[in-house]
Coordinates of C-alpha atoms and ligand atoms in Angstrom, one line a residue:
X1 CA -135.6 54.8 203.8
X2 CA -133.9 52.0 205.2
X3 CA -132.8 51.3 209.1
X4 CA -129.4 52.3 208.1
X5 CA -130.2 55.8 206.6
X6 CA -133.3 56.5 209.0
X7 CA -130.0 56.6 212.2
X8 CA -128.1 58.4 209.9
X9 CA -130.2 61.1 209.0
X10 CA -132.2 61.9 211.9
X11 CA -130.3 60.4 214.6
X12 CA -125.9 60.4 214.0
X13 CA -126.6 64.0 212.2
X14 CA -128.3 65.2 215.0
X15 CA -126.8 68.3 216.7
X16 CA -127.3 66.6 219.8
X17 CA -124.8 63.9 218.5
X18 CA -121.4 65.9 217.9
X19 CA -118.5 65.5 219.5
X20 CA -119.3 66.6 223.4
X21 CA -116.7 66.2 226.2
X22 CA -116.6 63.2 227.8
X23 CA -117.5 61.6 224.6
X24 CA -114.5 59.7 223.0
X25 CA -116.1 58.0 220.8
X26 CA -120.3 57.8 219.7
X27 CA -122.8 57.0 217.3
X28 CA -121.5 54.0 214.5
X29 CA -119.5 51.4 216.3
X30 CA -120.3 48.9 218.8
X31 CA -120.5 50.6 222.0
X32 CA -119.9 54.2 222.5
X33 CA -117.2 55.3 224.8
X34 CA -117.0 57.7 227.7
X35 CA -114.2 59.2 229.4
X36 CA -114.8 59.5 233.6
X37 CA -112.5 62.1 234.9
X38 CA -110.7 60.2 237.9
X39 CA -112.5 60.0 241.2
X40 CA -115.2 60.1 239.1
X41 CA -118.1 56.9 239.3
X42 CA -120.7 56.6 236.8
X43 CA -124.8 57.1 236.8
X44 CA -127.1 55.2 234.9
X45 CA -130.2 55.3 234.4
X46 CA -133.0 53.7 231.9
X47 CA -136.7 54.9 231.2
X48 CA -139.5 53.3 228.8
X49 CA -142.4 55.3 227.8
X50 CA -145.1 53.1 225.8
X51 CA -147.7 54.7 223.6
X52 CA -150.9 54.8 225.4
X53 CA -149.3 54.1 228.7
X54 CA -146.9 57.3 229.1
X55 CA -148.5 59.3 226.7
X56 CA -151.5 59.7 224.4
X57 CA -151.0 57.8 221.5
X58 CA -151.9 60.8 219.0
X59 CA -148.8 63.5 220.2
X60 CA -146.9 65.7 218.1
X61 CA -143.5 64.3 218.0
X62 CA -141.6 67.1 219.4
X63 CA -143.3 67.2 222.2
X64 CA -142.5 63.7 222.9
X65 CA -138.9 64.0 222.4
X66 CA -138.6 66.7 224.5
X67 CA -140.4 65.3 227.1
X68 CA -138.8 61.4 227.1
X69 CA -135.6 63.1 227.3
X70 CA -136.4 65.4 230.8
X71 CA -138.2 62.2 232.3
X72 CA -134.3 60.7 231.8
X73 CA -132.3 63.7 232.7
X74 CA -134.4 63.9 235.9
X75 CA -133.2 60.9 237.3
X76 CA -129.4 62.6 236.8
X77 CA -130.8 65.8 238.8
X78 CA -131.8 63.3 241.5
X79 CA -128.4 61.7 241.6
X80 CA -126.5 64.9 242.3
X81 CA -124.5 64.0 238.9
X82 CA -123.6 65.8 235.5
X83 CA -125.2 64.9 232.3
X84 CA -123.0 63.1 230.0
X85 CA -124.3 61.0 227.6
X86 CA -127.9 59.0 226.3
X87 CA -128.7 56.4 224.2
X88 CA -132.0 55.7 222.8
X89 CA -133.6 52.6 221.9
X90 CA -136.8 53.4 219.4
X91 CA -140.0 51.1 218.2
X92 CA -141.7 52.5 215.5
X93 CA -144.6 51.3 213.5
X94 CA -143.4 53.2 210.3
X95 CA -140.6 55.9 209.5
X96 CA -142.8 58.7 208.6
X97 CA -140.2 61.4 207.6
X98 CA -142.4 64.3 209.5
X99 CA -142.8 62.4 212.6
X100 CA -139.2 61.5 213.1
X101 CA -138.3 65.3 212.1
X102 CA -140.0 66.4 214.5
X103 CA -139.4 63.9 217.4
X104 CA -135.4 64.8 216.6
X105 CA -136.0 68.4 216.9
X106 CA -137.3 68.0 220.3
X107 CA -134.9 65.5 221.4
X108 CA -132.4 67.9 220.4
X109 CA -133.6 70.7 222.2
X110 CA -134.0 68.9 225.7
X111 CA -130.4 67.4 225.2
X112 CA -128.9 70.3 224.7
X113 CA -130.6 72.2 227.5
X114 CA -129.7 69.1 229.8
X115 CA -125.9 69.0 228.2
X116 CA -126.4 65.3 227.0
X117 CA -124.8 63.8 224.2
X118 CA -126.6 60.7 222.2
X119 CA -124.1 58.3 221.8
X120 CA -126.2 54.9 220.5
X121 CA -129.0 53.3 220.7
X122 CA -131.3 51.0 219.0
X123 CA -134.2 51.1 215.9
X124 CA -136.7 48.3 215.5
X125 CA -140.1 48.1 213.9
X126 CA -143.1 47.6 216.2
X127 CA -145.6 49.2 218.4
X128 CA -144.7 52.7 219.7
X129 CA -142.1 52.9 222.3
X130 CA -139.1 54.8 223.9
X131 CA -136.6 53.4 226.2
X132 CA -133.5 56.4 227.1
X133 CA -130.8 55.1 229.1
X134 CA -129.1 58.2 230.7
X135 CA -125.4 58.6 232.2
X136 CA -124.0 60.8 234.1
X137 CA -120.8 61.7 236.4
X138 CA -120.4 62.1 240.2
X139 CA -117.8 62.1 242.0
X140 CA -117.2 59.0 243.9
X141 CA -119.2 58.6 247.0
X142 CA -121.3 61.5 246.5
X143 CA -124.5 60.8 244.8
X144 CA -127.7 62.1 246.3
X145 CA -129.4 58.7 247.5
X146 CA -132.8 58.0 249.0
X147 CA -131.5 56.1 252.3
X148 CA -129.8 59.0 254.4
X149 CA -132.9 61.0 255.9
X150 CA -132.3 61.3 259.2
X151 CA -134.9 62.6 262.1
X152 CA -134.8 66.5 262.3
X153 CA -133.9 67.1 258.9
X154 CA -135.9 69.0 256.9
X155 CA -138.4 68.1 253.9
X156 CA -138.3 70.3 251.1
X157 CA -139.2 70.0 247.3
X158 CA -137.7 72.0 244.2
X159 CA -140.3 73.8 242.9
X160 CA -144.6 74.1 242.4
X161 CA -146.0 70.1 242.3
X162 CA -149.0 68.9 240.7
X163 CA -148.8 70.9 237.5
X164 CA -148.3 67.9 235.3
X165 CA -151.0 65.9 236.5
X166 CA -153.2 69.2 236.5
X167 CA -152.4 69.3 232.7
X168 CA -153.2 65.6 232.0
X169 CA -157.1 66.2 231.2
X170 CA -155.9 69.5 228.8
X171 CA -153.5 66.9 227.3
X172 CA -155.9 63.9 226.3
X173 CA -158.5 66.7 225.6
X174 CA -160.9 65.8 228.3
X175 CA -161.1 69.6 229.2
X176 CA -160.4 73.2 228.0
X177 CA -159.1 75.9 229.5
X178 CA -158.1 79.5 228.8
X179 CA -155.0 79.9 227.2
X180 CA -153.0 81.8 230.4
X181 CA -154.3 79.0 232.2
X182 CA -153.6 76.1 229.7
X183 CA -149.9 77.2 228.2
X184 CA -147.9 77.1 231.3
X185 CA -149.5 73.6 233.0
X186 CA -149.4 72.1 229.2
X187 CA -145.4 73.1 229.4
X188 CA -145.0 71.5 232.7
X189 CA -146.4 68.3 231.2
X190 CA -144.5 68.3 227.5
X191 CA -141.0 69.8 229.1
X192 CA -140.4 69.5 232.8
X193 CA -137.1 71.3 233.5
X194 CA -134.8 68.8 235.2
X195 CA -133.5 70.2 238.7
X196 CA -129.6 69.4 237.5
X197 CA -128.2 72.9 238.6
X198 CA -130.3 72.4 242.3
X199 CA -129.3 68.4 242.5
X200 CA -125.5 69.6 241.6
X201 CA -125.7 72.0 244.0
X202 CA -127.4 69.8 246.9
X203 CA -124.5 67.2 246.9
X204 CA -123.0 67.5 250.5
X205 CA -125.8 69.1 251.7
X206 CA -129.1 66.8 251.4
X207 CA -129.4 64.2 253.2
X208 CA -131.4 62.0 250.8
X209 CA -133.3 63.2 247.3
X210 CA -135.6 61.8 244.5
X211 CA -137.2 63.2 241.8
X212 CA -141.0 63.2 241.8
X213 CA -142.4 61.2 239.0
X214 CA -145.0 58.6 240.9
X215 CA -146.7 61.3 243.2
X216 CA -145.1 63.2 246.1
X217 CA -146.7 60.5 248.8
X218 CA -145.6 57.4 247.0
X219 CA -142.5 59.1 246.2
X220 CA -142.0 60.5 249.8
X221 CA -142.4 56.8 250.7
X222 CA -139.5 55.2 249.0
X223 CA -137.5 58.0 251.1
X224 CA -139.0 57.0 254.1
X225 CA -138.6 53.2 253.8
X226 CA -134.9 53.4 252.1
X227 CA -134.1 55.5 255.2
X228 CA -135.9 53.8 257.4
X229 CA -138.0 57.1 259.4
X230 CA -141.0 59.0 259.3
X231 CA -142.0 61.5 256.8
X232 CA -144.1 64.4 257.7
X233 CA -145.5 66.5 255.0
X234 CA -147.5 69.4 255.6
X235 CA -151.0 69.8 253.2
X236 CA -150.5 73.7 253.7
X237 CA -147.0 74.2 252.2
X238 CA -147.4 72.6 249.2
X239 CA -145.9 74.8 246.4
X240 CA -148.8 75.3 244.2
X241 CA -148.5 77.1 240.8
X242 CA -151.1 80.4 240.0
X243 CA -152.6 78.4 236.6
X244 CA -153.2 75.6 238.9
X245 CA -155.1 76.9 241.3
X246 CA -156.6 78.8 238.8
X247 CA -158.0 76.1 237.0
X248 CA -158.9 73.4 239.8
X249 CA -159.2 75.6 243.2
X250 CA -156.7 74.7 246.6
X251 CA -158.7 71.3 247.1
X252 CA -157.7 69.7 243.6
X253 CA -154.7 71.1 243.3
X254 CA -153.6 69.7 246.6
X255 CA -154.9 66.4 245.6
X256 CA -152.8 66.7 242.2
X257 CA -149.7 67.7 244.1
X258 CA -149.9 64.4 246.6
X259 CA -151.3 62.0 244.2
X260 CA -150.4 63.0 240.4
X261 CA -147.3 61.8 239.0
X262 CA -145.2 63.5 236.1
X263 CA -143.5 66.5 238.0
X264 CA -139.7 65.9 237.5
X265 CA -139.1 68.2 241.1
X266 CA -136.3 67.2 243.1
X267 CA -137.9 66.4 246.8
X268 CA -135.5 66.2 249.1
X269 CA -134.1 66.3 253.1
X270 CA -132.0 68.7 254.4
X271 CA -130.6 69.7 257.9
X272 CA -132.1 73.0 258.7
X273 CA -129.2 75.0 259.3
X274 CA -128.5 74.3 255.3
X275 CA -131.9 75.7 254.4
X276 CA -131.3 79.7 254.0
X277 CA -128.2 79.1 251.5
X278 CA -130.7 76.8 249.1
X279 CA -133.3 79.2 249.8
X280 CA -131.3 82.6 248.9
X281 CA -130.0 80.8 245.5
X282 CA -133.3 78.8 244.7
X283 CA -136.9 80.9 245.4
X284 CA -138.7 78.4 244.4
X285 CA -137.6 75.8 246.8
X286 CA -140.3 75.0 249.4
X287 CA -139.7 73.2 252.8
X288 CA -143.0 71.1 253.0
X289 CA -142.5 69.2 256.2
X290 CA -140.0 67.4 258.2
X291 CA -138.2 63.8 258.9
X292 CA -139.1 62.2 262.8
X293 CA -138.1 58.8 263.9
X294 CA -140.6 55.9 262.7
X295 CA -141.5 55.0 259.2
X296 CA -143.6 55.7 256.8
X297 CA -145.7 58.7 255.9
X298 CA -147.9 61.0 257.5
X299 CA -150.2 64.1 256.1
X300 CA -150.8 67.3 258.2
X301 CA -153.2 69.4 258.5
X302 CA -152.8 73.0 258.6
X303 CA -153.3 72.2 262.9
X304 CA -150.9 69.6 262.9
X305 CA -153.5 66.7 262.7
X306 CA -152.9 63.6 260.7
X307 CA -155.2 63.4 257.7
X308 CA -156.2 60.2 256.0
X309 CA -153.6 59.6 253.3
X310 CA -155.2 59.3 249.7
X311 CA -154.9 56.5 247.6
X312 CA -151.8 57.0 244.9
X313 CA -149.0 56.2 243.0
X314 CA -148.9 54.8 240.0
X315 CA -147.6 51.1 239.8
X316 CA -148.5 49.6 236.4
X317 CA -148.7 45.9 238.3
X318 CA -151.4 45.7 240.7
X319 CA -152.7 48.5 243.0
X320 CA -151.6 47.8 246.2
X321 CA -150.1 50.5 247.7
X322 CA -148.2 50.7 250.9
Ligands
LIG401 P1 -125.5 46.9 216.1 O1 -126.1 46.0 215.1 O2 -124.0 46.8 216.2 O3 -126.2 46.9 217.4 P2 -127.0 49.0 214.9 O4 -127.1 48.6 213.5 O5 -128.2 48.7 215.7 O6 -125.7 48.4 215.5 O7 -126.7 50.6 215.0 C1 -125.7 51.1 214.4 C2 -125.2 52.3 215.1 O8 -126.2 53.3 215.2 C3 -124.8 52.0 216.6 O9 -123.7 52.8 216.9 C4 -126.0 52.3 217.4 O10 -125.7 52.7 218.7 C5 -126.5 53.5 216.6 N1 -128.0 53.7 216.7 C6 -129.0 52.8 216.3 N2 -130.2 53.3 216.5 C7 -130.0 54.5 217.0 C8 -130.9 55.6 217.5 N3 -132.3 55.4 217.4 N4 -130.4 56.7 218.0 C9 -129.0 56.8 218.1 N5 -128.2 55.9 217.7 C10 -128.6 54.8 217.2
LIG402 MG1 -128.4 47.2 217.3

């Protein structure tokens, strides 16, 4: 199967690349092109996962389309914007027909929960890699950014963290676990949800927003230092899920909600008068501290007392962390 039919089949005939709105025109020219509905700017993101850096190198294929694609789609959720469109650029060492089945399959499935349209993208021979670029629509000026915190809004975060990086051991086989215990962290890991509906929805209303994917500290960090105050988080009100705690006990889990990377929430500040709207239409939604004046970031005990902030965050060039 040459380059040519290898797009074809698995990629240009893939559900996920019909005609979509916004779309005028996709797969098999030079450029795709999208239509922005007027007053209307355009988000873009790219993401590279490399085999044995951003996931094992022995994964079923599904799994990894799936998952490649909500990494992408989360960075929309952040922005406040709608899905629109993706292209993909792929490295593989062969074209194994089962592999690339698969891998479409769970592309598919992400992109059409996400409402994403492949338009393009790119298929070389090499060493195992994925790089997504996703757009997305907003309308102009009102993208959720990390620099508008200000002191006395509120810190809150979409959903349970730490389940990802809780799964990471079941996912390189390191460790077993019971299968009530295993199946829902192993989903967190394989197909994060992107927040869309909840970073649609916060536009106008949060002050600043990210999505975790380094670690809630290191993360919480970029919004402190983009909007130039403090951020308080509070150990006790971390969201943490039941199989979590179930398999690591509060101590762990804690650490894996700070530290562990991978969980797609959106973490966001909000004025507090905002908060019982988001929390009447979102349950999940946690407030887990609070902006002050200052910079940087500060763990609470369940008193109130600073705590020692654990090393974190992955950066894959050097480990200096600030
Ligand atoms: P060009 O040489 O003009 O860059 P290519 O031969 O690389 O074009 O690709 C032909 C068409 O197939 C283009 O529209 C490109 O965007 C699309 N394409 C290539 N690889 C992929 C892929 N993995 N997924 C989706 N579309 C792809
Ligand atoms: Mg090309």
């Amino acid at each position: 199967m040459g380059e040519f039919e290898l797009i074809r089949r698995y990629f240009a005939a893939a559900p996920c690349a019909q005609a979509a709105e916004g779309v005028a025109l996709g797969i098999g020219d030079d450029c795709a092109l999208l239509d922005l509905p007027p007053g209307e700017q355009l988000a873009v993101s790219t993401d590279t996962l490399v085999a044995g850096v951003h996931f094992p190198d022995a994964c079923e294929a599904f799994l990894l389309g799936q998952r490649a694609l909500a990494v992408s789609a989360s960075d929309l959720a952040a922005m406040g914007a709608t899905p629109l469109a993706f292209t993909l650029a792929l490295t593989l060492p062969c074209a194994d027909e089962d592999w690339l089945r698969g891998f479409a399959d769970g592309l598919a499935l992400m992109a059409a929960a996400c409402g994403l349209a492949l338009v393009g993208g790119d298929t070389t021979r090499g060493p195992l890699s994925l790089t997504l670029s996703v757009f997305g629509r907003v309308p102009r000026g009102q993208a959720l950014t990390r620099s508008g915190a200000r002191p006395g809004d509120l810190l809150c975060v979409g959903g349970s963290l730490g389940d990802a990086a809780g799964a990471l051991p079941l996912v390189l086989r390191e460790r077993r676990a019971a299968a009530r215990i295993a199946r829902p962290l192993l989903e967190r890991y394989w197909a994060p949800q992107p927040q869309l509906a909840l970073g649609q929805a916060l536009r106008g209303s949060a002050t600043a927003a990210l999505d975790v994917s380094d670690g809630l500290l290191a993360d919480c960090g970029h919004i402190a230092r983009a909007s130039g105050v403090a951020l308080l988080v509070e150990r006790e009100r971390l969201p943490l899920s039941a199989p979590l705690l179930a398999l690591l006990g509060r101590e762990a889990a804690q650490a894996c909600a700070l530290g562990g990377g991978d969980d797609y929430r959106l973490a966001f500040t909000l004025p507090p008068s905002l908060l019982p709207a988001f929390q009447r239409d979102w349950p999940e939604l946690a407030v887990i501290g609070r902006v002050e004046a200052g910079a940087g970031v500060q763990l609470l005990d369940a008193q109130g007392l600073s705590l020692d902030l654990p090393a974190g965050g992955y950066q894959h060039f050097g480990a200096t962390h600030d």
